[in-house]
Coordinates of C-alpha atoms in Angstrom, one line a residue:
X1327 CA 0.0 0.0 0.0
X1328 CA 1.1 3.4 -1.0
X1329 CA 2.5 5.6 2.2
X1330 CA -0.3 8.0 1.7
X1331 CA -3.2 5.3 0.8
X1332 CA -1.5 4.0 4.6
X1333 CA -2.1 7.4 6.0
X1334 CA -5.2 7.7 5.3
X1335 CA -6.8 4.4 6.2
X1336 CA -4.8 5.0 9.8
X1337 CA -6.9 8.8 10.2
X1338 CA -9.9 6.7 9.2
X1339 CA -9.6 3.8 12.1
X1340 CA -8.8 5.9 15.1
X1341 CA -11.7 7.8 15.3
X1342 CA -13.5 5.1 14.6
X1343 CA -11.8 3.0 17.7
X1344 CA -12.1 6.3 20.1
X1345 CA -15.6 6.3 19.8
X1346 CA -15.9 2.5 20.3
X1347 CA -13.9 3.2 23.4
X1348 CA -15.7 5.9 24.2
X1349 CA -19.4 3.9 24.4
X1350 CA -17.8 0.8 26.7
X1351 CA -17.3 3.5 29.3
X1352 CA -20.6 4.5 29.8
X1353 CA -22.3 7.6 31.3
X1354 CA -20.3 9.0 34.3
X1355 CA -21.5 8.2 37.9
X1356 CA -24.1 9.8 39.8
X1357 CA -22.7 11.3 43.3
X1358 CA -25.2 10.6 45.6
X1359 CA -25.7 10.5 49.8
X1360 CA -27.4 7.3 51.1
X1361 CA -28.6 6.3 54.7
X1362 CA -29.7 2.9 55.7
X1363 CA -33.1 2.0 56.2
X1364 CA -34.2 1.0 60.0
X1365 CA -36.4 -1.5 61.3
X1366 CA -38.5 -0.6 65.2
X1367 CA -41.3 -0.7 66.2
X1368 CA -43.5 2.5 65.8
X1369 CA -46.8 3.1 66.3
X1370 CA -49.7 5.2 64.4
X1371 CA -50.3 8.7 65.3
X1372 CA -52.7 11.7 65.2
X1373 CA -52.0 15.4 65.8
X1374 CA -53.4 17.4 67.9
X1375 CA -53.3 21.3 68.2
X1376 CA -51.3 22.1 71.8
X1377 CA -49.7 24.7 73.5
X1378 CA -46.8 26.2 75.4
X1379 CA -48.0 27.1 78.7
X1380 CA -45.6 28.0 81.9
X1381 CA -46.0 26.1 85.2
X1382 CA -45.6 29.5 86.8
X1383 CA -47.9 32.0 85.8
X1384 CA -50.0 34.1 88.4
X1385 CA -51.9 36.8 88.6
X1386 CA -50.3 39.3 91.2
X1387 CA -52.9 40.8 94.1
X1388 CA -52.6 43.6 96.9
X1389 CA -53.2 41.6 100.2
X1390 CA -53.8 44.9 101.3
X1391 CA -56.2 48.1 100.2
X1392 CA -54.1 51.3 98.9
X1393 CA -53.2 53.2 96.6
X1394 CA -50.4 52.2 94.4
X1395 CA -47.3 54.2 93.8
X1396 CA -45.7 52.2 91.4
X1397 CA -46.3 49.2 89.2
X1398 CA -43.3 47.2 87.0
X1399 CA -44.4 47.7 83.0
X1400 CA -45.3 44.9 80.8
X1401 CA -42.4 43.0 79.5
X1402 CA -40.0 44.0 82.4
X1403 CA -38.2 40.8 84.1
X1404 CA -37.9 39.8 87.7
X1405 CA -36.1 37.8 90.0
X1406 CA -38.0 35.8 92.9
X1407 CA -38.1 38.3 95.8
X1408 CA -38.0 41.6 93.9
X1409 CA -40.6 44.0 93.7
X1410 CA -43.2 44.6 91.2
X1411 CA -46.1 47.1 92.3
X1412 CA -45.8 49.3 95.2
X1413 CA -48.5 50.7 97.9
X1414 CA -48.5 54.2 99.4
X1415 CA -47.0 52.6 103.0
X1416 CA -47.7 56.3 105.1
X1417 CA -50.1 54.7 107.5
X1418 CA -48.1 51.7 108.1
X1419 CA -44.8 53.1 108.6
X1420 CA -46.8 55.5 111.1
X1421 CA -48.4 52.3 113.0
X1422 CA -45.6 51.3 113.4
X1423 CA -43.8 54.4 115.1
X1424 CA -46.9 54.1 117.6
X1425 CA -47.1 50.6 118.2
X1426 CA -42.8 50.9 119.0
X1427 CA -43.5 54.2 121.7
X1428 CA -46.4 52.2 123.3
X1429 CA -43.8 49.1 123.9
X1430 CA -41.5 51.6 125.9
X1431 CA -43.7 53.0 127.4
X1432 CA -45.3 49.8 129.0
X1433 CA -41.6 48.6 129.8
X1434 CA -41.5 51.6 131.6
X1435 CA -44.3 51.1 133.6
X1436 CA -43.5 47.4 133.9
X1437 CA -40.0 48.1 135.4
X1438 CA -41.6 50.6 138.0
X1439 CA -43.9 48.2 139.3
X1440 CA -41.0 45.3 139.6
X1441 CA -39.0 48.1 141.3
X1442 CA -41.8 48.7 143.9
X1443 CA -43.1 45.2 144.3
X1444 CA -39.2 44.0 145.3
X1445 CA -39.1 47.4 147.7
X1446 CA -42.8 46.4 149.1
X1447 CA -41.5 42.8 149.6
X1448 CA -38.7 43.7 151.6
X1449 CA -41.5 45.8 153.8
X1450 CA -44.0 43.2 154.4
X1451 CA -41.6 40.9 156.1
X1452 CA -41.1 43.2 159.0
X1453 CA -45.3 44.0 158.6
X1454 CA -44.6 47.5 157.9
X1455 CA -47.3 47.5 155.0
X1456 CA -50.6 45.5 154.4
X1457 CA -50.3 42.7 152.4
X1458 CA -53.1 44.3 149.7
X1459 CA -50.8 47.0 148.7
X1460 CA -47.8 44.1 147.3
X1461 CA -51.0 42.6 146.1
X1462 CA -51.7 46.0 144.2
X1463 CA -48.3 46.3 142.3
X1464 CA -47.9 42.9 141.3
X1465 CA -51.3 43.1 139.6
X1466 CA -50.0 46.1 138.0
X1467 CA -46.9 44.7 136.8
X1468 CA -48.6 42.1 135.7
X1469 CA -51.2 44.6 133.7
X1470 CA -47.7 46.2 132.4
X1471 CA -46.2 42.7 131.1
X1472 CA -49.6 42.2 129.2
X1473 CA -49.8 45.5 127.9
X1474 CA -46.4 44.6 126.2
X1475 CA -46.9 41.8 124.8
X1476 CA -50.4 42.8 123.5
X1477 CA -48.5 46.2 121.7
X1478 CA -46.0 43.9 120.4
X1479 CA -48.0 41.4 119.0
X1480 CA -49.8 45.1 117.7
X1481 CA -46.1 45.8 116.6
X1482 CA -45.4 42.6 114.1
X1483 CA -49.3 42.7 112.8
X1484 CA -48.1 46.3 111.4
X1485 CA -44.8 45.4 110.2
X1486 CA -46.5 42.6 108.5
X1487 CA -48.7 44.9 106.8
X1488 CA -46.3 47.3 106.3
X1489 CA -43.9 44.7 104.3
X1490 CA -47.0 43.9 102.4
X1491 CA -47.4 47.2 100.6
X1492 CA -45.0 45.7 98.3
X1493 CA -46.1 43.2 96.2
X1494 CA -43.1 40.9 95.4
X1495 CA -42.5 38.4 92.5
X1496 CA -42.8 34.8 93.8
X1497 CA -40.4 33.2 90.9
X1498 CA -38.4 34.6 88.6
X1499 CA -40.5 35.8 85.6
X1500 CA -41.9 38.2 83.0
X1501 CA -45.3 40.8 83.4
X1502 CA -47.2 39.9 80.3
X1503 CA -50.3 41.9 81.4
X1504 CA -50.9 45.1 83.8
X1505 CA -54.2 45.7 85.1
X1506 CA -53.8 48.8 88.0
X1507 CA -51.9 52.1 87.1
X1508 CA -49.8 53.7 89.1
X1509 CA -52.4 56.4 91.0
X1510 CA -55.1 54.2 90.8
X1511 CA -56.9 52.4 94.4
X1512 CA -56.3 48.6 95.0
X1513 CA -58.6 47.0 97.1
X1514 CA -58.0 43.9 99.0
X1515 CA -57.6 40.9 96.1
X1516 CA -57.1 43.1 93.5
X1517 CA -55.3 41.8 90.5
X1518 CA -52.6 44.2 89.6
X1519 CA -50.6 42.5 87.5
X1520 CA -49.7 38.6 85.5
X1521 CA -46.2 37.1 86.3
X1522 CA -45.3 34.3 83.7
X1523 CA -42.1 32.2 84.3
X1524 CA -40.5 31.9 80.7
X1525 CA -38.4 29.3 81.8
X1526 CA -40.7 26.3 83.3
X1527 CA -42.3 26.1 80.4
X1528 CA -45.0 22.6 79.3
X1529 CA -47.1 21.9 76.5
X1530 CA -50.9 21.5 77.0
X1531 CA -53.4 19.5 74.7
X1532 CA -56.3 17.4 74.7
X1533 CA -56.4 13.7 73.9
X1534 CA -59.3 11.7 73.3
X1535 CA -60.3 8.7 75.3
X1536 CA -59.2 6.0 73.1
X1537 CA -55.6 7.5 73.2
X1538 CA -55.6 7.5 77.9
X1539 CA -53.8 4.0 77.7
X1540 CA -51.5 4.7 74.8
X1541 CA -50.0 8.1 76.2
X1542 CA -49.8 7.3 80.1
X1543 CA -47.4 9.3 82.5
X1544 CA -44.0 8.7 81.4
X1545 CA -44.6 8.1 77.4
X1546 CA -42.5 10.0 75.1
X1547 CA -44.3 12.0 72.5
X1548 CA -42.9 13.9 69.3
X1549 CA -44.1 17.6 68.4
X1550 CA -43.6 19.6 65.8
X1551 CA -44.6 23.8 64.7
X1552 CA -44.3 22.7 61.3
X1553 CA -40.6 23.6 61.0
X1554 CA -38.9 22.2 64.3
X1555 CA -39.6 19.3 66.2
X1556 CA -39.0 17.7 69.2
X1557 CA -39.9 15.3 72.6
X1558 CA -41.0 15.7 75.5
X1559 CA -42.3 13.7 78.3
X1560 CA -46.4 12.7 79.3
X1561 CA -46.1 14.2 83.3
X1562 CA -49.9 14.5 83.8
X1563 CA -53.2 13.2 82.5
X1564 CA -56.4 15.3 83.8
X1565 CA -58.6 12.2 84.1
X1566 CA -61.6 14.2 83.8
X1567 CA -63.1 15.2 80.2
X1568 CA -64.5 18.5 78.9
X1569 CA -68.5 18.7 78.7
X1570 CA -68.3 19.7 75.2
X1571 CA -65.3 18.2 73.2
X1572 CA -65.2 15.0 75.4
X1573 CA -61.5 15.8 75.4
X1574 CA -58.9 15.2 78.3
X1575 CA -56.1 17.6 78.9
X1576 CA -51.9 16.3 79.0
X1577 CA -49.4 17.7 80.0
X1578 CA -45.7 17.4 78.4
X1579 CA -43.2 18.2 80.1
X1580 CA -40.3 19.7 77.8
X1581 CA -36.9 21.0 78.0
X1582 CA -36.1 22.6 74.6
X1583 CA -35.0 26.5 74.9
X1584 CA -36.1 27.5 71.4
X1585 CA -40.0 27.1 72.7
X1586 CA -41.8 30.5 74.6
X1587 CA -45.2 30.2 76.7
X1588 CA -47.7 31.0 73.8
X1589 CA -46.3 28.6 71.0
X1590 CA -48.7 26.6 68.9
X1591 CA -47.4 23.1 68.6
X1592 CA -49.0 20.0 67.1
X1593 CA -48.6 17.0 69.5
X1594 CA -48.4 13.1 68.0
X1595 CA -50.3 11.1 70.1
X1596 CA -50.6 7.4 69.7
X1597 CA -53.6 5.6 68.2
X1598 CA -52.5 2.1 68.2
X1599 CA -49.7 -0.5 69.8
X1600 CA -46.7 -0.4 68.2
X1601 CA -45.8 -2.6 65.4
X1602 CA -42.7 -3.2 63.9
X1603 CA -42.0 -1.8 60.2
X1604 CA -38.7 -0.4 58.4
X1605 CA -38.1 3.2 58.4
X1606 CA -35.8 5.2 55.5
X1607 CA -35.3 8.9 56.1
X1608 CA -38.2 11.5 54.6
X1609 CA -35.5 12.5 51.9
X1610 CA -35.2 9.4 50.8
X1611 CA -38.9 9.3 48.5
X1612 CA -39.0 10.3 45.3
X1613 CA -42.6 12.0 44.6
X1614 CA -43.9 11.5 40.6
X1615 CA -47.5 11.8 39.7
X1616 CA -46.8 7.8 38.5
X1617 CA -46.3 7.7 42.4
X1618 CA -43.5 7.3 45.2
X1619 CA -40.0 5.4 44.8
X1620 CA -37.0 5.2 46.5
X1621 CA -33.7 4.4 44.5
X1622 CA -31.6 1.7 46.7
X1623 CA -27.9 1.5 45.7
X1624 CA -26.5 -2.4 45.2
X1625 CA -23.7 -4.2 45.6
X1626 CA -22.1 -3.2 41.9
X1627 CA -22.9 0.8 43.2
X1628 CA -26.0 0.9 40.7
X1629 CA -28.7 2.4 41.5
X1630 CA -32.2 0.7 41.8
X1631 CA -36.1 2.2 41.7
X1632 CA -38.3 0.6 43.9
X1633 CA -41.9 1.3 44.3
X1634 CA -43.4 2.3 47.5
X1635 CA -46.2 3.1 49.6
X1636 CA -45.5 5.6 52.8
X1637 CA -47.0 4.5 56.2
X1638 CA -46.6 5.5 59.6
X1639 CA -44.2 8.4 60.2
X1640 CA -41.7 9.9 62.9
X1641 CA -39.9 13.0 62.9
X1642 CA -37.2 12.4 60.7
X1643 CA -38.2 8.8 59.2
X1644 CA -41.2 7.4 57.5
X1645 CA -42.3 4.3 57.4
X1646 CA -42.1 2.1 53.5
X1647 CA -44.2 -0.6 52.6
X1648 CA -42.5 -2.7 49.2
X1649 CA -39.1 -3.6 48.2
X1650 CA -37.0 -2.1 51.1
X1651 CA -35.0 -4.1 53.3
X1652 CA -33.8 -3.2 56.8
X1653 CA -30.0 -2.1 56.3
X1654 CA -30.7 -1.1 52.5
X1655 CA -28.9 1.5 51.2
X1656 CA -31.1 4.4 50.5
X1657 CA -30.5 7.3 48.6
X1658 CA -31.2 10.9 50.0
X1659 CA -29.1 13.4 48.1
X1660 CA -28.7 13.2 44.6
X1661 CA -31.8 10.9 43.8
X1662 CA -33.6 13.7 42.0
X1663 CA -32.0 12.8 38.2
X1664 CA -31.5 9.4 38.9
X1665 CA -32.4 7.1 36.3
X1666 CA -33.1 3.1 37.0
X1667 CA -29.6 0.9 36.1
X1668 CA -27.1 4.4 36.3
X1669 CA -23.9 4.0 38.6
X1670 CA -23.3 6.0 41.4
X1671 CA -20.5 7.2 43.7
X1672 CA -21.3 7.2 47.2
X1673 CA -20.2 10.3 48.8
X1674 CA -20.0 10.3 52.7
X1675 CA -22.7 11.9 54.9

């Protein structure tokens, strides 16, 4: 063959041979995340609306009638102890001056009449006086000593009162509402202000009977606000039901920071015993109008489209009824342009 006739035939082959090469490799893999999928038992739920509530909220009252001289502005914060409305305290501080000056001056009087009884004692043994007149003073030492007691007991009663003019916070919390201005008269039981803790905080909803022996004291139970979710713990069950809804109120007590008295939460509450079933995460189904999937990655790192149907559900998983195997490997990123029989490359969590 002529050089050039060789030359040709050569420029001919190799692209030829490329492109063969080319088609034996394939479409590049798809990088992908993948989770295993679970098996435990879970049990069916309904929601129902609930919400935050504080352990320690209380309307604040006046033990006392006054006037009020001050009174702490909604949204200001308190420690237990400190002081949150104030009553004009003139008549009590007064009281007190004159229940103090009537003390000394029945000590007085009690110290004269021990002084003469002891000098009249010392007189009636050599008969110098009658007996009636050591008789006399110790009944009037007597009516001293009672005198005392009765304007001390006089003394703490206005002290007491006197301390009471200011009405203090009995834990540490917020005023949400204000009810008495400064100025204005507060009668005896007067609500002057609400105290909310916004730190012991529980969630509140209704249950309905057929849910009392699945969520007893001590049961776990998921709620969610529609963008965070969380647990908290069954601590009471009021075992009596409303006269309208037929509803009975639980209480869930929580320890999560990001939730303020107020929230509106929606409880999962138990409708059946648990049964077992195998769990994948909620990014792990593939939604088409042809219905739900979930691509599984096999042993040769391919990825497979299994039908499924979704069940019972938990925070983060949900429950799939089909193909899936406990300890499959599920895909959760990447499984958006995934096409039955393509390879993948796992890429770590």
């Amino acid at each position: 063959m002529k050089p050039a006739l060789a030359a040709v035939a050569l420029a001919l082959v190799l692209p030829a041979s490329a492109t063969l090469a080319e088609d034996q490799k394939g479409p590049p893999a798809a990088l992908v995340v993948v989770d295993h999928a679970v098996k435990q038992f879970v049990s069916p739920t309904a929601l129902y609306s609930a919400t935050v509530i504080s352990r320690d909220d209380a309307k604040l009252a006046g033990e006392i009638a006054g006037r009020l001289t001050w009174v702490a502005e909604v949204g200001d914060r308190f420690l237990k102890g400190e002081t949150v409305a104030k009553l004009d305290d003139t008549f009590f501080r007064q009281q007190v001056i004159e229940e103090q000056s009537i003390i000394q001056r029945e000590q007085a009087k009690f110290d004269f009449h021990t002084r003469q009884v002891e000098r009249l004692e010392e007189l009636l043994k050599e008969n110098n006086i009658a007996r009636s007149q050591v008789d006399q003073e110790r009944m009037d030492r007597s009516v001293a000593h009672n005198n005392i007691l009765s304007a001390q007991a006089r003394l703490s009663q206005a002290k007491e009162r006197l301390k009471r003019t200011s009405i203090l916070a009995p834990f540490d919390g917020v005023v949400s509402e204000r009810w008495l201005q400064a100025g204005e008269w507060a009668d005896n039981g007067d609500a002057i202000v609400r105290l909310v803790s916004a730190d012991n905080l529980e969630i509140e909803t209704h249950i309905p009977a057929s849910s009392l022996k699945l969520a007893t004291v001590g049961t776990p139970l998921t709620y969610t606000d529609g963008k965070v979710s969380g647990t908290g713990t069954v601590r009471t069950i009021v075992p009596i039901g409303g006269d309208v809804s037929r509803l009975y109120e639980l209480r869930l007590s929580v320890a999560d920071p990001s939730l303020s008295a107020g929230n509106l939460l929606r409880v999962a509450v138990p409708t059946a015993l648990p049964r077992e079933a195998v769990l994948v995460p909620r990014d792990a189904l593939v939604l088409r109008r042809e219905g739900i999937y979930v691509y599984r990655v096999n042993q040769g790192s391919v990825a497979e489209r299994v039908t499924v149907q979704t069940g019972i559900a938990t925070p983060d998983r949900i429950e799939v009824i089909g193909g899936i195997r406990e300890h499959d490997r599920v895909v959760i990123r990447g499984g958006e342009n995934l096409r039955p029989g393509m390879p993948v490359q796992v890429k770590p969590l």
